[in-house]
Amino acid sequence: MSFTSKYNTKKNLFIFEWQFQKNVLLYQKNVFEKIFGKKRYWAALKAFSLAKSLSTGNSKSFFVQQIKNQRLE
């Protein structure tokens, strides 16, 4: 088998194209994570902050009726 016939096969060309597409997809995934990862972080932080303020009763944006702790008999 000569050098040229080894690298001119359709199978090797397909593998090369697949590897290239895989690298492009990984790059796009990393860019997507960088852009939207920060937005997800801030959304989660706001949700946690809202839940904390609701549980402590310090919420200014929601009216929450306070329930006193009562013994169950």
PDB file of C-alpha atoms in Angstrom:
ATOM      1  CA  MET A   1       0.000   0.000   0.000  1.00  0.00           C
ATOM      2  CA  SER A   2       1.487   3.288  -1.014  1.00  0.00           C
ATOM      3  CA  PHE A   3       1.443   6.515   0.962  1.00  0.00           C
ATOM      4  CA  THR A   4      -1.017   8.280  -1.333  1.00  0.00           C
ATOM      5  CA  SER A   5      -3.548   5.470  -1.491  1.00  0.00           C
ATOM      6  CA  LYS A   6      -3.591   5.250   2.305  1.00  0.00           C
ATOM      7  CA  TYR A   7      -4.646   8.860   2.787  1.00  0.00           C
ATOM      8  CA  ASN A   8      -6.891   9.283  -0.244  1.00  0.00           C
ATOM      9  CA  THR A   9      -9.532   6.803   0.787  1.00  0.00           C
ATOM     10  CA  LYS A  10     -13.069   7.964   1.392  1.00  0.00           C
ATOM     11  CA  LYS A  11     -13.045   6.438   4.858  1.00  0.00           C
ATOM     12  CA  ASN A  12     -10.085   8.516   6.023  1.00  0.00           C
ATOM     13  CA  LEU A  13     -11.587  11.640   4.498  1.00  0.00           C
ATOM     14  CA  PHE A  14     -14.834  10.951   6.339  1.00  0.00           C
ATOM     15  CA  ILE A  15     -12.952  10.503   9.635  1.00  0.00           C
ATOM     16  CA  PHE A  16     -11.086  13.765   9.067  1.00  0.00           C
ATOM     17  CA  GLU A  17     -14.328  15.650   8.359  1.00  0.00           C
ATOM     18  CA  TRP A  18     -16.012  14.074  11.368  1.00  0.00           C
ATOM     19  CA  GLN A  19     -13.123  15.077  13.629  1.00  0.00           C
ATOM     20  CA  PHE A  20     -13.248  18.629  12.266  1.00  0.00           C
ATOM     21  CA  GLN A  21     -17.004  18.857  12.862  1.00  0.00           C
ATOM     22  CA  LYS A  22     -16.543  17.469  16.375  1.00  0.00           C
ATOM     23  CA  ASN A  23     -13.977  20.162  17.180  1.00  0.00           C
ATOM     24  CA  VAL A  24     -16.250  22.888  15.801  1.00  0.00           C
ATOM     25  CA  LEU A  25     -19.171  21.613  17.871  1.00  0.00           C
ATOM     26  CA  LEU A  26     -17.051  21.540  21.030  1.00  0.00           C
ATOM     27  CA  TYR A  27     -15.913  25.110  20.345  1.00  0.00           C
ATOM     28  CA  GLN A  28     -19.509  26.252  19.824  1.00  0.00           C
ATOM     29  CA  LYS A  29     -20.531  24.492  23.034  1.00  0.00           C
ATOM     30  CA  ASN A  30     -17.818  26.307  24.984  1.00  0.00           C
ATOM     31  CA  VAL A  31     -18.858  29.680  23.564  1.00  0.00           C
ATOM     32  CA  PHE A  32     -22.500  28.938  24.419  1.00  0.00           C
ATOM     33  CA  GLU A  33     -21.557  27.981  27.989  1.00  0.00           C
ATOM     34  CA  LYS A  34     -19.538  31.160  28.463  1.00  0.00           C
ATOM     35  CA  ILE A  35     -22.377  33.380  27.269  1.00  0.00           C
ATOM     36  CA  PHE A  36     -25.359  31.668  28.863  1.00  0.00           C
ATOM     37  CA  GLY A  37     -23.582  30.239  31.895  1.00  0.00           C
ATOM     38  CA  LYS A  38     -23.365  33.681  33.468  1.00  0.00           C
ATOM     39  CA  LYS A  39     -27.047  34.336  32.817  1.00  0.00           C
ATOM     40  CA  ARG A  40     -27.986  31.029  34.440  1.00  0.00           C
ATOM     41  CA  TYR A  41     -25.807  31.855  37.439  1.00  0.00           C
ATOM     42  CA  TRP A  42     -27.505  35.201  38.019  1.00  0.00           C
ATOM     43  CA  ALA A  43     -30.979  33.722  37.508  1.00  0.00           C
ATOM     44  CA  ALA A  44     -30.254  31.017  40.079  1.00  0.00           C
ATOM     45  CA  LEU A  45     -28.852  33.591  42.501  1.00  0.00           C
ATOM     46  CA  LYS A  46     -31.973  35.763  42.188  1.00  0.00           C
ATOM     47  CA  ALA A  47     -34.243  32.746  42.690  1.00  0.00           C
ATOM     48  CA  PHE A  48     -32.301  31.682  45.788  1.00  0.00           C
ATOM     49  CA  SER A  49     -32.409  35.223  47.158  1.00  0.00           C
ATOM     50  CA  LEU A  50     -36.173  35.429  46.602  1.00  0.00           C
ATOM     51  CA  ALA A  51     -36.730  32.058  48.282  1.00  0.00           C
ATOM     52  CA  LYS A  52     -34.606  33.136  51.229  1.00  0.00           C
ATOM     53  CA  SER A  53     -36.509  36.411  51.648  1.00  0.00           C
ATOM     54  CA  LEU A  54     -39.847  34.582  51.426  1.00  0.00           C
ATOM     55  CA  SER A  55     -38.804  32.047  54.044  1.00  0.00           C
ATOM     56  CA  THR A  56     -37.569  34.703  56.474  1.00  0.00           C
ATOM     57  CA  GLY A  57     -40.563  36.979  55.900  1.00  0.00           C
ATOM     58  CA  ASN A  58     -38.499  39.905  54.614  1.00  0.00           C
ATOM     59  CA  SER A  59     -39.976  39.880  51.124  1.00  0.00           C
ATOM     60  CA  LYS A  60     -40.838  43.296  49.727  1.00  0.00           C
ATOM     61  CA  SER A  61     -42.283  42.095  46.433  1.00  0.00           C
ATOM     62  CA  PHE A  62     -44.614  39.338  47.644  1.00  0.00           C
ATOM     63  CA  PHE A  63     -47.225  39.335  50.372  1.00  0.00           C
ATOM     64  CA  VAL A  64     -46.828  36.227  52.463  1.00  0.00           C
ATOM     65  CA  GLN A  65     -49.194  35.448  55.282  1.00  0.00           C
ATOM     66  CA  GLN A  66     -47.217  34.529  58.364  1.00  0.00           C
ATOM     67  CA  ILE A  67     -48.217  31.277  60.036  1.00  0.00           C
ATOM     68  CA  LYS A  68     -47.445  30.953  63.702  1.00  0.00           C
ATOM     69  CA  ASN A  69     -45.983  27.701  64.908  1.00  0.00           C
ATOM     70  CA  GLN A  70     -48.754  25.737  66.565  1.00  0.00           C
ATOM     71  CA  ARG A  71     -48.612  22.416  68.283  1.00  0.00           C
ATOM     72  CA  LEU A  72     -50.366  19.588  66.564  1.00  0.00           C
ATOM     73  CA  GLU A  73     -52.389  17.555  69.034  1.00  0.00           C
TER      74      GLU A  73
END
